[in-house]
PDB file of C-alpha atoms in Angstrom:
ATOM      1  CA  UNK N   1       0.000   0.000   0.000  1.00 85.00           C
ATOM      2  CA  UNK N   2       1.751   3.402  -1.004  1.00 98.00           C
ATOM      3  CA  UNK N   3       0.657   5.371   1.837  1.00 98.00           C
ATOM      4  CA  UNK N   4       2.127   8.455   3.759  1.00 98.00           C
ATOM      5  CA  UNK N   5       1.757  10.006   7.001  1.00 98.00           C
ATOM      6  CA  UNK N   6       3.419  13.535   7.781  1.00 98.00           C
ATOM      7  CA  UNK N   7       3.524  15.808  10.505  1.00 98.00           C
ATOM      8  CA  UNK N   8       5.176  18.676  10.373  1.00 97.00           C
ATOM      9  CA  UNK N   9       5.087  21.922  13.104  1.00 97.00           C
ATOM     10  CA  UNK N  10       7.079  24.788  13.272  1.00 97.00           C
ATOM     11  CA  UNK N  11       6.683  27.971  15.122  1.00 96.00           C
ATOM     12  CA  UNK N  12       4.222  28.963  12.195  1.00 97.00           C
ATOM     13  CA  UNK N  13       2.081  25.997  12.177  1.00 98.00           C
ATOM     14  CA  UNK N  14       1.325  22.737  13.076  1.00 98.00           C
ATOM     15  CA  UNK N  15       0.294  20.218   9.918  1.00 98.00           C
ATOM     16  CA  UNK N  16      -0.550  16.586   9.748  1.00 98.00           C
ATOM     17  CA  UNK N  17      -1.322  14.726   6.675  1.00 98.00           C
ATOM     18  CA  UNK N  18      -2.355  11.187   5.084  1.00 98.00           C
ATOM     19  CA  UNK N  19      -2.579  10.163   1.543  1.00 98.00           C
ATOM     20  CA  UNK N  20      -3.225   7.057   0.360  1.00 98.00           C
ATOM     21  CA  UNK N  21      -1.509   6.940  -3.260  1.00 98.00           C
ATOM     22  CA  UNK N  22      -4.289   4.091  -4.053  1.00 98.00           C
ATOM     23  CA  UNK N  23      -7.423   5.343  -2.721  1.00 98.00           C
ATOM     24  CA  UNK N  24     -10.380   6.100  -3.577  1.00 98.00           C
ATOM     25  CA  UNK N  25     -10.707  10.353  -2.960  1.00 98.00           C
ATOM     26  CA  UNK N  26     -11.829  10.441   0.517  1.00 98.00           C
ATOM     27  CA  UNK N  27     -10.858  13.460   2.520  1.00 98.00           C
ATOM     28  CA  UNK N  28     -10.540  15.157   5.383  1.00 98.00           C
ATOM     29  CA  UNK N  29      -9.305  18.193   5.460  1.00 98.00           C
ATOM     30  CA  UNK N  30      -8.886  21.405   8.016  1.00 98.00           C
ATOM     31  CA  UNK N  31      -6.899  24.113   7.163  1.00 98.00           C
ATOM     32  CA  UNK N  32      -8.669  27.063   8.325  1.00 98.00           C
ATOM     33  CA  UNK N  33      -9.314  28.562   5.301  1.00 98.00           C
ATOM     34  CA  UNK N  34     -12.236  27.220   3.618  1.00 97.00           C
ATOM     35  CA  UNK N  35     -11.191  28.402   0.199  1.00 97.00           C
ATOM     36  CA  UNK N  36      -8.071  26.210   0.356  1.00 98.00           C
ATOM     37  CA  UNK N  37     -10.017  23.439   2.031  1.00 98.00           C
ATOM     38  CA  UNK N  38     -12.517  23.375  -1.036  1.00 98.00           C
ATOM     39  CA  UNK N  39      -9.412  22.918  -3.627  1.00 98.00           C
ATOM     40  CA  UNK N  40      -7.951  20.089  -1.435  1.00 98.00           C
ATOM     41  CA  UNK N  41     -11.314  18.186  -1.211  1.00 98.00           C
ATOM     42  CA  UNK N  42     -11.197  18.339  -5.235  1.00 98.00           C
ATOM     43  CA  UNK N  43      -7.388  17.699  -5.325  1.00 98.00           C
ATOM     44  CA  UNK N  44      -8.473  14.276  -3.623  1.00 98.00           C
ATOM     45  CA  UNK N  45     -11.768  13.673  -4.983  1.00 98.00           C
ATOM     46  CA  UNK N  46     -10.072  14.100  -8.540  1.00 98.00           C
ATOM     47  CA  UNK N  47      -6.828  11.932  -8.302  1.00 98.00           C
ATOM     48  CA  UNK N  48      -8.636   9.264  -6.367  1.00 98.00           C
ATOM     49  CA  UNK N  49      -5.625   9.914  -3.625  1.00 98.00           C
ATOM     50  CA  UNK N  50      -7.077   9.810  -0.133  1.00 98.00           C
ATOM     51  CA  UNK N  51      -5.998  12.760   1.291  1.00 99.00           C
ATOM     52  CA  UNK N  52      -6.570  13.966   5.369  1.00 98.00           C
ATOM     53  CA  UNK N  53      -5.369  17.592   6.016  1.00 98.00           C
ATOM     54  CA  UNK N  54      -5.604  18.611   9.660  1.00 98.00           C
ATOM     55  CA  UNK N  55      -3.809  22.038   9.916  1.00 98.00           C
ATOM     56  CA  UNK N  56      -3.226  24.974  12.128  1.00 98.00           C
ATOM     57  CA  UNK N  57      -1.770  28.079  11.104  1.00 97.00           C
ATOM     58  CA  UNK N  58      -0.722  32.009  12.294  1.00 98.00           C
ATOM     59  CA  UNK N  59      -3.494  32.866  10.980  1.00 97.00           C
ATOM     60  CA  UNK N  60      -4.225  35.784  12.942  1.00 96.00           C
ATOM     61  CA  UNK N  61      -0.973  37.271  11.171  1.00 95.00           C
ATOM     62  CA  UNK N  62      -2.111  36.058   7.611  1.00 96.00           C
ATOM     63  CA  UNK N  63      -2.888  32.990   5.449  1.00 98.00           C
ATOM     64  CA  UNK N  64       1.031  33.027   4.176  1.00 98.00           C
ATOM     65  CA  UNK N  65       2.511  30.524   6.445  1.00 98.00           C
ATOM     66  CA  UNK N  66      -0.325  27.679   6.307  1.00 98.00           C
ATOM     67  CA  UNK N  67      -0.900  27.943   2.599  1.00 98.00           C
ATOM     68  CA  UNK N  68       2.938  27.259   1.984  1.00 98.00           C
ATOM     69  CA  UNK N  69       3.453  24.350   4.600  1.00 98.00           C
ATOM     70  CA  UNK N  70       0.420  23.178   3.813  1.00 98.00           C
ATOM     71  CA  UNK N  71       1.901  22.174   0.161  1.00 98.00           C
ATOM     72  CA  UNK N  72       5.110  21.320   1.483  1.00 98.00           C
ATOM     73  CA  UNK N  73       3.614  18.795   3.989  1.00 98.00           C
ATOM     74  CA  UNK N  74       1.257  17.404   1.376  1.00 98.00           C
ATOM     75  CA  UNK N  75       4.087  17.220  -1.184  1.00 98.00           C
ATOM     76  CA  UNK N  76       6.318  15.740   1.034  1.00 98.00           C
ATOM     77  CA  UNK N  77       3.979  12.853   1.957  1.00 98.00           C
ATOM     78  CA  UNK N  78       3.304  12.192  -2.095  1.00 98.00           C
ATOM     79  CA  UNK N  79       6.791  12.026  -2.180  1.00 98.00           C
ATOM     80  CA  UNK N  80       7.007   9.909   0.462  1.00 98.00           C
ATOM     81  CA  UNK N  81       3.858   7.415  -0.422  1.00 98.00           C
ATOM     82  CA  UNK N  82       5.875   6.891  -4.026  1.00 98.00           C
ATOM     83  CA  UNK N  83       8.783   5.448  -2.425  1.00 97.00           C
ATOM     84  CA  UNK N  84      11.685   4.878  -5.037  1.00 96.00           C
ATOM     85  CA  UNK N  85       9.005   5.302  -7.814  1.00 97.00           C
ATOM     86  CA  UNK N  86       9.042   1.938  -9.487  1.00 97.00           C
ATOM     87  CA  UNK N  87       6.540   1.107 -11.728  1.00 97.00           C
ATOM     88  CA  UNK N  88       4.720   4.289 -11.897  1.00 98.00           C
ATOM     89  CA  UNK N  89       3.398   5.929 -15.250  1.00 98.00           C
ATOM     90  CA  UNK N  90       5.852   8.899 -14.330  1.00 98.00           C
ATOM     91  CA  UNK N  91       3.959  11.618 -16.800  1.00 98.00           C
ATOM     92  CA  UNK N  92       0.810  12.941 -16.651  1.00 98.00           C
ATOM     93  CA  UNK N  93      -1.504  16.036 -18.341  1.00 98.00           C
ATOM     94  CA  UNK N  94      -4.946  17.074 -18.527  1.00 98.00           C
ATOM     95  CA  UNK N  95      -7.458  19.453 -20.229  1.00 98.00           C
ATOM     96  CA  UNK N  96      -9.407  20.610 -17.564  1.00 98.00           C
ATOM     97  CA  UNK N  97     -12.496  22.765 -18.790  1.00 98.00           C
ATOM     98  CA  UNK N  98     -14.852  24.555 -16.314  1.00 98.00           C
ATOM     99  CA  UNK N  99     -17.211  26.399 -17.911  1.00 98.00           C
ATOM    100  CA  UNK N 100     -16.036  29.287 -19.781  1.00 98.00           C
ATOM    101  CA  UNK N 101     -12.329  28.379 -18.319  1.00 98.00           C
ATOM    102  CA  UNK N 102     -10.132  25.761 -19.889  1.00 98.00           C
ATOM    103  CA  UNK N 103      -6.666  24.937 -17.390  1.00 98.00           C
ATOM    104  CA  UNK N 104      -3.881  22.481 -19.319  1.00 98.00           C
ATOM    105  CA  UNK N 105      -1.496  21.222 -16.650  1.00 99.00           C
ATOM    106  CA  UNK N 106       1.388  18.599 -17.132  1.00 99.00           C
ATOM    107  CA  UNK N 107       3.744  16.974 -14.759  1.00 98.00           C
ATOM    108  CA  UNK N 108       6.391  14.514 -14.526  1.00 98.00           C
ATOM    109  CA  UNK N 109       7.344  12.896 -10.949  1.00 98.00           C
ATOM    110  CA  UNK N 110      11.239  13.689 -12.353  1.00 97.00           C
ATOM    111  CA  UNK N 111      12.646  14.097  -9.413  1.00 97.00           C
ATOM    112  CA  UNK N 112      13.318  17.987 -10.716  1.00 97.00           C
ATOM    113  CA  UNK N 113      10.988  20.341  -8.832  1.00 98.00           C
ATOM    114  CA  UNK N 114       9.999  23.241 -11.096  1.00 98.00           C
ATOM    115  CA  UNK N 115       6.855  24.957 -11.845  1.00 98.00           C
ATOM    116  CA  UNK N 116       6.137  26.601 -14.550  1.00 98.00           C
ATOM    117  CA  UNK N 117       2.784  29.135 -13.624  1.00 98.00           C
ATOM    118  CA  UNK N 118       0.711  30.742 -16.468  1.00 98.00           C
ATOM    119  CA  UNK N 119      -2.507  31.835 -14.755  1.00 98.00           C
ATOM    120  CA  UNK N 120      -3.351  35.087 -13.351  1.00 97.00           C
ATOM    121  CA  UNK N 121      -6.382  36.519 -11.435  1.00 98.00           C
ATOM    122  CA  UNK N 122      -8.276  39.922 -11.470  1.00 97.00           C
ATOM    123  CA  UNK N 123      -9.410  39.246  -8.269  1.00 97.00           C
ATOM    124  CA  UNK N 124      -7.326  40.117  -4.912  1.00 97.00           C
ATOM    125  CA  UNK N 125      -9.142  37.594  -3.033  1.00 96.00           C
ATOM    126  CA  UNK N 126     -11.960  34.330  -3.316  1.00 95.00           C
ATOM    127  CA  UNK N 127     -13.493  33.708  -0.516  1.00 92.00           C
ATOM    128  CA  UNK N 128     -10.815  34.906   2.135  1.00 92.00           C
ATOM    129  CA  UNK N 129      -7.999  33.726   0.473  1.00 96.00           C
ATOM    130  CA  UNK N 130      -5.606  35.390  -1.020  1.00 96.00           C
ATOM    131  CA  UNK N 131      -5.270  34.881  -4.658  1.00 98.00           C
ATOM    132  CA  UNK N 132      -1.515  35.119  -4.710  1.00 97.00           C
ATOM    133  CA  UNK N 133      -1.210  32.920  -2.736  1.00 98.00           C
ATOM    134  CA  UNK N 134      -2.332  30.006  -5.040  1.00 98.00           C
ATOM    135  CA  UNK N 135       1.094  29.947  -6.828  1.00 98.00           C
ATOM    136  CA  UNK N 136       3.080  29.701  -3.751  1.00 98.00           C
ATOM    137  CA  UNK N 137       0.685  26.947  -2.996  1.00 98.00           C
ATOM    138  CA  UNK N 138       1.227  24.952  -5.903  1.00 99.00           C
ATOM    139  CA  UNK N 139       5.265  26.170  -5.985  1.00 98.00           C
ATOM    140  CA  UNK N 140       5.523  24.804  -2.365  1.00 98.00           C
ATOM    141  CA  UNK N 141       3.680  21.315  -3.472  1.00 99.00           C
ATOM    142  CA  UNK N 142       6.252  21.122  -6.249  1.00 98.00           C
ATOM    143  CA  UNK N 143       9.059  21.453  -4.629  1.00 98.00           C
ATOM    144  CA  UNK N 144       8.467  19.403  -2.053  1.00 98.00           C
ATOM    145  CA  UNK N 145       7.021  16.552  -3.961  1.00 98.00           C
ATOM    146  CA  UNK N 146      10.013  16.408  -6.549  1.00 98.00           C
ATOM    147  CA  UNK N 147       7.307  17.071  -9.335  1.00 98.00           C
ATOM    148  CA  UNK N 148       8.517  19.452 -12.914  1.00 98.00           C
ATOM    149  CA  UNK N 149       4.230  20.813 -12.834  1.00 99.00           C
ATOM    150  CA  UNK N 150       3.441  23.425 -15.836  1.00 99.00           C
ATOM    151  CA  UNK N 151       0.310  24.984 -15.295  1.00 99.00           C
ATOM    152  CA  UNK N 152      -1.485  27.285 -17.937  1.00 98.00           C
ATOM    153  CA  UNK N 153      -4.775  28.475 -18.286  1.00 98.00           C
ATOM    154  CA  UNK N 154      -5.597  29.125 -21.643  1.00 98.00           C
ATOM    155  CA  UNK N 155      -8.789  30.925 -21.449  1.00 98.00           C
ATOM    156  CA  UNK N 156     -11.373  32.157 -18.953  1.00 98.00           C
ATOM    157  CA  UNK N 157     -12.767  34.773 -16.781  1.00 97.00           C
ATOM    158  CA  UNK N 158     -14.141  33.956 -13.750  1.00 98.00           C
ATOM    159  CA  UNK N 159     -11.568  33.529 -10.760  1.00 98.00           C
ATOM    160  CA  UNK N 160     -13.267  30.839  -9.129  1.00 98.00           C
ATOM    161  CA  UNK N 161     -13.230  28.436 -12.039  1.00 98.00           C
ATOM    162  CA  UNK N 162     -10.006  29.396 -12.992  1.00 98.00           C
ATOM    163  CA  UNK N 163      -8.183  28.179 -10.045  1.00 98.00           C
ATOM    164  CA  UNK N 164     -10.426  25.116  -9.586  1.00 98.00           C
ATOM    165  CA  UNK N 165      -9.785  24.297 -13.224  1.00 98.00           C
ATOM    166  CA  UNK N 166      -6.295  24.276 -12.361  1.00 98.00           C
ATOM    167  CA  UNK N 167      -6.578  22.354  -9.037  1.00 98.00           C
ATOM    168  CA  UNK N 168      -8.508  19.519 -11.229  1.00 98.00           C
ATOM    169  CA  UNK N 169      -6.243  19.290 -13.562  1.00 98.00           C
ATOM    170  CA  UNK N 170      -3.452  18.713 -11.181  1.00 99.00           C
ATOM    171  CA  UNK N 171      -5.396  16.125  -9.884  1.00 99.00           C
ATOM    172  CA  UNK N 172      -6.182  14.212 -13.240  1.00 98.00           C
ATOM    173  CA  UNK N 173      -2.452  14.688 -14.276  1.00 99.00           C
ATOM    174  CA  UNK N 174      -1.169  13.536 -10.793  1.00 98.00           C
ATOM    175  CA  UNK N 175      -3.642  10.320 -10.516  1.00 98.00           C
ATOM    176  CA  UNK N 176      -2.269   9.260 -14.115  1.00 98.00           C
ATOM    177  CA  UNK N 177       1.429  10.061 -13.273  1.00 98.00           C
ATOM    178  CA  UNK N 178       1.314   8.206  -9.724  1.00 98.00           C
ATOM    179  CA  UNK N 179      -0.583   5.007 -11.474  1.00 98.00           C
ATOM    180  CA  UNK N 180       1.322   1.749 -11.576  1.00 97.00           C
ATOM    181  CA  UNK N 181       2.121   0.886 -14.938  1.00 96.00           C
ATOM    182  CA  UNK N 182       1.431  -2.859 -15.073  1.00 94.00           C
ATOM    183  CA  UNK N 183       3.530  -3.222 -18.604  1.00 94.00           C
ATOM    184  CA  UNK N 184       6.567  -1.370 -16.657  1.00 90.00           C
ATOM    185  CA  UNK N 185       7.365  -4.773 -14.830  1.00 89.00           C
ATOM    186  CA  UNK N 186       7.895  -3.077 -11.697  1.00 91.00           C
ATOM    187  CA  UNK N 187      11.328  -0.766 -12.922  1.00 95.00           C
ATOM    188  CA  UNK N 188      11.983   2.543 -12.796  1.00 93.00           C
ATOM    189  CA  UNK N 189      10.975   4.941 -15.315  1.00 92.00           C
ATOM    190  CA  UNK N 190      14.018   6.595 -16.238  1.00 93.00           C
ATOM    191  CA  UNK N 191      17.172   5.388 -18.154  1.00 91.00           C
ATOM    192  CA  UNK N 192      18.732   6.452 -15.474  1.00 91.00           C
ATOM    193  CA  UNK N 193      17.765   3.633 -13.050  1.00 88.00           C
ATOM    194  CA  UNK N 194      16.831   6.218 -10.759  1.00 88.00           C
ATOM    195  CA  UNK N 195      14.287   9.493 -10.213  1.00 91.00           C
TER     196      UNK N 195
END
């Protein structure tokens, strides 16, 4: 079972998380910002990774600090739940269309972190969260989770679908990419022998 637990506190907050690589897109998650919370639940519920989310943040300062460890912690345990990588698909993209709003996102579990961000609001805020803030989001998961992640939206106007386009299509990209590959005979995809 590829399967993860992390905690991780710091003087900013205090995070625990589960996934469950092979799941089925349960959740439970508590950040304490329901905006973020929302995106997680489809995250899960879109990959088919279980995902629980139990955080607590400086929130009385601003939503900074739990936005960014929350997508190191959750990158970290993805990282973790993969192991050495063996058998997985490696790559993964989708078309993600949400009304008027169409997000591409691709991703390969290289090993590399980088993320490559091509959406933009006209919005400060949805909900009360910080719309800035969704980049260093999905920066922090990156990094952490050893993922190259391009995300572009190509088209659309309303700021709610075009972050949840983009949160979707991370999620169909990563439940391809984390798949087990049964014509990979269990090896590592790289000529390298190693990711």
């Amino acid at each position: 079972m590829r399967t993860a637990t992390i905690s991780r506190s710091t003087k900013e907050t205090s995070i625990d998380v589960t996934v469950n690589l092979d799941g089925t897109g349960s959740y439970t998650v508590s950040t304490g910002i329901g905006f973020l919370d929302h995106m997680l639940e489809q995250l899960s519920r879109h990959s088919l990774i279980d995902l629980g989310v139990k955080a607590v943040g400086d929130l009385h300062i601003d939503q900074h600090h739990t936005v960014e460890d929350t997508g190191i912690a959750i990158g970290e345990a993805v990282a973790q739940a993969l192991g050495d990588k063996a058998g997985i698909r490696r790559y993964g993209d989708a078309l993600s269309p949400m009304d008027e709003t169409l997000t591409r996102v691709a991703l390969d579990i290289s090993g590399r972190p980088y993320l490559v961000w091509k959406t933009s609001f006209t919005t400060m805020r949805l909900g009360e969260m910080d719309t800035e803030l969704f980049e260093h989001w999905f920066h922090s998961f990156a990094g952490s989770a050893g993922i190259t992640l391009h995300v572009e939206t190509l088209y659309g106007q309303n700021n709610h679908h075009i972050i949840e386009s983009a949160f979707k299509g991370l999620a169909r990209a990563l439940r391809t990419a984390v798949e087990i590959d049964p014509r990979k005979g269990g090896s590592i995809p790289s000529t390298k022998g190693m990711l």
